[in-house]
Amino acid sequence: LDSIPQAIIPKYGQPSWGLIQMRLARCAEKIYQPTIRDTYIQHYSPDTSDGTANNLYLGMTGSDFYWNKGLFDFDLSDLLECNPTDATFSLYSYRRPYHTSDIKYKLSRLLQLDWGETTATWNKYDETNSWNTAGCEGNDDYTSTNSVYRYGCNVGWNHWTSAQNLVQDCWNNQSKHIQLVLRPDGSYEWNNFYSRRETTNLTLRP
């Protein structure tokens, strides 16, 4: 496929950066899609919404402290079909604490799709409705099927590769959206700061 000419096709009205990247089987096109919603939920302040700050603070620094997860929504409704042969999810980290421990992150398909970008908290996915289990941990909140993992997130771009089955699964079940939760998989893994949709440097958005 690398030998076949490729085209960069942004979503109409959106820039061509950021970052679900997919290669489509039908003609080897590459598309780059930015998020339309992104936020994080935090265990330390379970009733506080992150709102629309310009960063995502993700990871875990202990079993009961600063356990943060990211929520992401990519709109692919302009595509008539989606049969990706490759897909990559990317986040830009602009700061890592001094700790040297590698972070293991698990990227999974969301099942609760009505979360609010400015209202989601650890306890509720919007202003009034609770997650099946707090922290988006319930069987009706997300599924581990086709999840992808990454170890060691550092300053710069971090990529979750070989996510085509996850993307296809989302496309088939989320009305042509890709809604994902990024969660630390383990314990005592240090938080990183990541750019998000509201970042002032638009080339670094998810």
mmCIF file of C-alpha atoms in Angstrom:
data_model
loop_
_atom_site.group_PDB
_atom_site.id
_atom_site.type_symbol
_atom_site.label_atom_id
_atom_site.label_comp_id
_atom_site.label_asym_id
_atom_site.label_seq_id
_atom_site.Cartn_x
_atom_site.Cartn_y
_atom_site.Cartn_z
ATOM 1 C CA LEU A 1 0.000 0.000 0.000
ATOM 2 C CA ASP A 2 2.873 2.390 0.602
ATOM 3 C CA SER A 3 3.600 2.326 -3.142
ATOM 4 C CA ILE A 4 0.101 3.512 -4.059
ATOM 5 C CA PRO A 5 -0.366 7.295 -4.390
ATOM 6 C CA GLN A 6 -2.162 8.817 -1.422
ATOM 7 C CA ALA A 7 -4.399 11.854 -1.000
ATOM 8 C CA ILE A 8 -4.884 13.978 2.119
ATOM 9 C CA ILE A 9 -8.631 14.552 2.519
ATOM 10 C CA PRO A 10 -9.675 16.781 5.433
ATOM 11 C CA LYS A 11 -13.263 16.882 6.619
ATOM 12 C CA TYR A 12 -15.109 19.726 4.923
ATOM 13 C CA GLY A 13 -14.638 22.919 6.907
ATOM 14 C CA GLN A 14 -11.915 21.479 9.123
ATOM 15 C CA PRO A 15 -8.114 21.647 8.895
ATOM 16 C CA SER A 16 -6.168 18.634 7.688
ATOM 17 C CA TRP A 17 -4.143 18.087 10.879
ATOM 18 C CA GLY A 18 -4.782 16.042 13.932
ATOM 19 C CA LEU A 19 -5.450 12.950 14.543
ATOM 20 C CA ILE A 20 -7.298 9.941 13.724
ATOM 21 C CA GLN A 21 -5.245 8.915 10.700
ATOM 22 C CA MET A 22 -6.662 6.130 8.531
ATOM 23 C CA ARG A 23 -5.759 4.443 5.303
ATOM 24 C CA LEU A 24 -8.848 3.250 3.445
ATOM 25 C CA ALA A 25 -8.757 -0.056 1.637
ATOM 26 C CA ARG A 26 -10.807 0.997 -1.369
ATOM 27 C CA CYS A 27 -8.202 3.378 -2.886
ATOM 28 C CA ALA A 28 -5.377 3.764 -0.377
ATOM 29 C CA GLU A 29 -6.515 7.235 0.676
ATOM 30 C CA LYS A 30 -5.178 8.718 3.875
ATOM 31 C CA ILE A 31 -7.440 10.943 5.913
ATOM 32 C CA TYR A 32 -6.613 13.003 9.002
ATOM 33 C CA GLN A 33 -9.475 13.903 11.306
ATOM 34 C CA PRO A 34 -9.328 16.242 14.340
ATOM 35 C CA THR A 35 -11.604 15.801 17.327
ATOM 36 C CA ILE A 36 -14.940 17.562 17.581
ATOM 37 C CA ARG A 37 -15.098 16.901 21.359
ATOM 38 C CA ASP A 38 -12.436 16.046 23.905
ATOM 39 C CA THR A 39 -12.112 16.310 27.665
ATOM 40 C CA TYR A 40 -10.855 14.404 30.699
ATOM 41 C CA ILE A 41 -12.466 13.148 33.883
ATOM 42 C CA GLN A 42 -10.593 13.085 37.183
ATOM 43 C CA HIS A 43 -10.923 10.849 40.209
ATOM 44 C CA TYR A 44 -9.426 13.445 42.553
ATOM 45 C CA SER A 45 -12.299 15.897 41.880
ATOM 46 C CA PRO A 46 -15.146 13.547 40.916
ATOM 47 C CA ASP A 47 -17.820 16.226 40.522
ATOM 48 C CA THR A 48 -15.693 18.797 38.696
ATOM 49 C CA SER A 49 -15.846 19.143 34.908
ATOM 50 C CA ASP A 50 -12.674 19.958 33.041
ATOM 51 C CA GLY A 51 -14.667 22.255 30.780
ATOM 52 C CA THR A 52 -12.717 23.567 27.794
ATOM 53 C CA ALA A 53 -9.232 24.162 29.169
ATOM 54 C CA ASN A 54 -6.404 23.950 26.638
ATOM 55 C CA ASN A 55 -4.834 20.753 27.987
ATOM 56 C CA LEU A 56 -5.647 17.153 28.875
ATOM 57 C CA TYR A 57 -4.069 15.882 32.099
ATOM 58 C CA LEU A 58 -4.032 12.103 31.729
ATOM 59 C CA GLY A 59 -2.594 9.187 33.689
ATOM 60 C CA MET A 60 -2.384 7.975 37.263
ATOM 61 C CA THR A 61 -0.180 8.831 40.228
ATOM 62 C CA GLY A 62 -1.710 6.404 42.696
ATOM 63 C CA SER A 63 -4.664 4.143 43.310
ATOM 64 C CA ASP A 64 -6.649 6.967 44.957
ATOM 65 C CA PHE A 65 -5.050 10.115 43.561
ATOM 66 C CA TYR A 66 -4.983 11.855 40.146
ATOM 67 C CA TRP A 67 -6.447 9.009 38.123
ATOM 68 C CA ASN A 68 -7.464 10.806 34.939
ATOM 69 C CA LYS A 69 -9.016 9.510 31.704
ATOM 70 C CA GLY A 70 -9.527 11.166 28.329
ATOM 71 C CA LEU A 71 -12.733 11.158 26.242
ATOM 72 C CA PHE A 72 -12.561 11.789 22.482
ATOM 73 C CA ASP A 73 -15.054 12.100 19.620
ATOM 74 C CA PHE A 74 -14.099 12.115 15.916
ATOM 75 C CA ASP A 75 -16.810 12.765 13.318
ATOM 76 C CA LEU A 76 -16.426 10.661 10.148
ATOM 77 C CA SER A 77 -19.972 11.134 8.897
ATOM 78 C CA ASP A 78 -18.736 12.681 5.635
ATOM 79 C CA LEU A 79 -17.350 9.282 4.583
ATOM 80 C CA LEU A 80 -19.720 7.059 2.629
ATOM 81 C CA GLU A 81 -17.859 3.965 3.788
ATOM 82 C CA CYS A 82 -15.070 3.122 6.184
ATOM 83 C CA ASN A 83 -12.894 0.044 5.737
ATOM 84 C CA PRO A 84 -9.539 1.111 7.160
ATOM 85 C CA THR A 85 -6.489 -1.060 6.576
ATOM 86 C CA ASP A 86 -4.543 1.005 9.100
ATOM 87 C CA ALA A 87 -5.415 3.602 11.744
ATOM 88 C CA THR A 88 -3.423 5.623 14.285
ATOM 89 C CA PHE A 89 -4.605 7.723 17.227
ATOM 90 C CA SER A 90 -2.160 10.499 18.182
ATOM 91 C CA LEU A 91 -1.764 12.887 21.104
ATOM 92 C CA TYR A 92 0.859 15.574 21.554
ATOM 93 C CA SER A 93 2.417 15.741 25.028
ATOM 94 C CA TYR A 94 3.992 19.095 25.836
ATOM 95 C CA ARG A 95 5.016 18.322 29.400
ATOM 96 C CA ARG A 96 6.019 15.270 31.400
ATOM 97 C CA PRO A 97 6.758 15.335 35.142
ATOM 98 C CA TYR A 98 10.263 14.489 36.307
ATOM 99 C CA HIS A 99 9.319 10.890 37.098
ATOM 100 C CA THR A 100 10.837 8.282 34.788
ATOM 101 C CA SER A 101 8.154 5.600 35.055
ATOM 102 C CA ASP A 102 6.667 4.626 31.695
ATOM 103 C CA ILE A 103 2.933 5.026 31.291
ATOM 104 C CA LYS A 104 0.762 2.286 29.854
ATOM 105 C CA TYR A 105 -2.416 3.603 28.264
ATOM 106 C CA LYS A 106 -5.384 1.603 26.984
ATOM 107 C CA LEU A 107 -7.504 3.085 24.172
ATOM 108 C CA SER A 108 -11.037 1.652 23.978
ATOM 109 C CA ARG A 109 -14.453 2.190 22.390
ATOM 110 C CA LEU A 110 -16.941 4.204 24.439
ATOM 111 C CA LEU A 111 -20.414 2.768 24.899
ATOM 112 C CA GLN A 112 -21.917 5.790 26.653
ATOM 113 C CA LEU A 113 -21.972 8.279 23.785
ATOM 114 C CA ASP A 114 -23.921 11.227 25.215
ATOM 115 C CA TRP A 115 -21.126 12.626 27.388
ATOM 116 C CA GLY A 116 -20.789 16.386 27.571
ATOM 117 C CA GLU A 117 -17.502 18.046 26.697
ATOM 118 C CA THR A 118 -18.121 20.757 29.296
ATOM 119 C CA THR A 119 -20.170 18.683 31.762
ATOM 120 C CA ALA A 120 -18.603 15.176 31.977
ATOM 121 C CA THR A 121 -17.127 14.329 35.375
ATOM 122 C CA TRP A 122 -15.850 11.215 37.106
ATOM 123 C CA ASN A 123 -19.333 10.577 38.524
ATOM 124 C CA LYS A 124 -21.566 11.710 35.635
ATOM 125 C CA TYR A 125 -21.257 11.694 31.864
ATOM 126 C CA ASP A 126 -23.400 14.827 31.670
ATOM 127 C CA GLU A 127 -24.958 17.154 34.207
ATOM 128 C CA THR A 128 -27.601 14.688 35.401
ATOM 129 C CA ASN A 129 -26.822 11.102 34.352
ATOM 130 C CA SER A 130 -24.303 8.850 36.087
ATOM 131 C CA TRP A 131 -21.862 6.494 34.447
ATOM 132 C CA ASN A 132 -22.829 2.849 34.911
ATOM 133 C CA THR A 133 -19.807 2.737 37.216
ATOM 134 C CA ALA A 134 -18.053 5.943 38.316
ATOM 135 C CA GLY A 135 -15.070 6.854 36.186
ATOM 136 C CA CYS A 136 -16.462 5.282 33.001
ATOM 137 C CA GLU A 137 -15.597 1.866 34.413
ATOM 138 C CA GLY A 138 -18.795 -0.105 33.865
ATOM 139 C CA ASN A 139 -19.592 -2.735 31.240
ATOM 140 C CA ASP A 140 -22.145 -0.307 29.781
ATOM 141 C CA ASP A 141 -19.607 2.548 29.721
ATOM 142 C CA TYR A 142 -16.843 1.126 27.508
ATOM 143 C CA THR A 143 -15.714 -2.136 25.959
ATOM 144 C CA SER A 144 -12.246 -3.680 25.837
ATOM 145 C CA THR A 145 -12.941 -5.348 22.479
ATOM 146 C CA ASN A 146 -10.287 -4.288 19.924
ATOM 147 C CA SER A 147 -8.548 -1.996 22.451
ATOM 148 C CA VAL A 148 -5.021 -0.847 21.632
ATOM 149 C CA TYR A 149 -2.176 -0.038 24.029
ATOM 150 C CA ARG A 150 0.874 2.160 24.250
ATOM 151 C CA TYR A 151 3.770 2.044 26.694
ATOM 152 C CA GLY A 152 5.957 5.043 27.444
ATOM 153 C CA CYS A 153 4.505 8.456 26.589
ATOM 154 C CA ASN A 154 7.008 11.276 26.301
ATOM 155 C CA VAL A 155 7.138 14.920 25.233
ATOM 156 C CA GLY A 156 6.177 15.142 21.559
ATOM 157 C CA TRP A 157 3.775 13.068 19.492
ATOM 158 C CA ASN A 158 2.593 9.764 20.956
ATOM 159 C CA HIS A 159 0.864 7.268 18.677
ATOM 160 C CA TRP A 160 -1.494 4.359 19.269
ATOM 161 C CA THR A 161 -0.975 2.331 16.094
ATOM 162 C CA SER A 162 -2.737 -0.599 14.449
ATOM 163 C CA ALA A 163 -6.095 0.752 15.622
ATOM 164 C CA GLN A 164 -7.999 -0.140 12.441
ATOM 165 C CA ASN A 165 -10.164 -2.781 14.129
ATOM 166 C CA LEU A 166 -11.033 -0.349 16.910
ATOM 167 C CA VAL A 167 -11.925 2.360 14.391
ATOM 168 C CA GLN A 168 -14.024 -0.049 12.342
ATOM 169 C CA ASP A 169 -15.803 -1.214 15.493
ATOM 170 C CA CYS A 170 -16.616 2.402 16.413
ATOM 171 C CA TRP A 171 -17.757 3.256 12.891
ATOM 172 C CA ASN A 172 -20.108 0.286 12.820
ATOM 173 C CA ASN A 173 -21.661 1.055 16.217
ATOM 174 C CA GLN A 174 -21.463 4.829 16.710
ATOM 175 C CA SER A 175 -23.285 6.330 13.715
ATOM 176 C CA LYS A 176 -20.059 7.072 11.822
ATOM 177 C CA HIS A 177 -18.319 8.582 14.825
ATOM 178 C CA ILE A 178 -15.184 7.344 16.580
ATOM 179 C CA GLN A 179 -15.741 7.809 20.332
ATOM 180 C CA LEU A 180 -12.894 6.651 22.534
ATOM 181 C CA VAL A 181 -11.766 6.560 26.145
ATOM 182 C CA LEU A 182 -8.054 6.654 26.961
ATOM 183 C CA ARG A 183 -7.334 5.220 30.388
ATOM 184 C CA PRO A 184 -4.207 4.342 32.370
ATOM 185 C CA ASP A 185 -3.936 0.571 32.525
ATOM 186 C CA GLY A 186 -2.261 -0.222 35.824
ATOM 187 C CA SER A 187 -1.274 1.914 38.787
ATOM 188 C CA TYR A 188 1.276 4.526 39.820
ATOM 189 C CA GLU A 189 1.822 5.707 36.264
ATOM 190 C CA TRP A 190 2.639 9.385 36.023
ATOM 191 C CA ASN A 191 0.376 11.954 34.411
ATOM 192 C CA ASN A 192 1.347 13.778 31.242
ATOM 193 C CA PHE A 193 -0.058 17.028 29.899
ATOM 194 C CA TYR A 194 -1.471 16.747 26.367
ATOM 195 C CA SER A 195 -2.789 19.267 23.883
ATOM 196 C CA ARG A 196 -6.492 19.154 23.141
ATOM 197 C CA ARG A 197 -9.027 20.646 20.715
ATOM 198 C CA GLU A 198 -8.901 24.065 22.405
ATOM 199 C CA THR A 199 -5.122 24.417 22.258
ATOM 200 C CA THR A 200 -3.891 27.735 20.846
ATOM 201 C CA ASN A 201 -1.510 25.804 18.550
ATOM 202 C CA LEU A 202 -4.035 24.134 16.287
ATOM 203 C CA THR A 203 -1.468 21.870 14.643
ATOM 204 C CA LEU A 204 -1.118 20.009 17.940
ATOM 205 C CA ARG A 205 -4.755 19.116 18.525
ATOM 206 C CA PRO A 206 -5.787 15.445 18.875
#
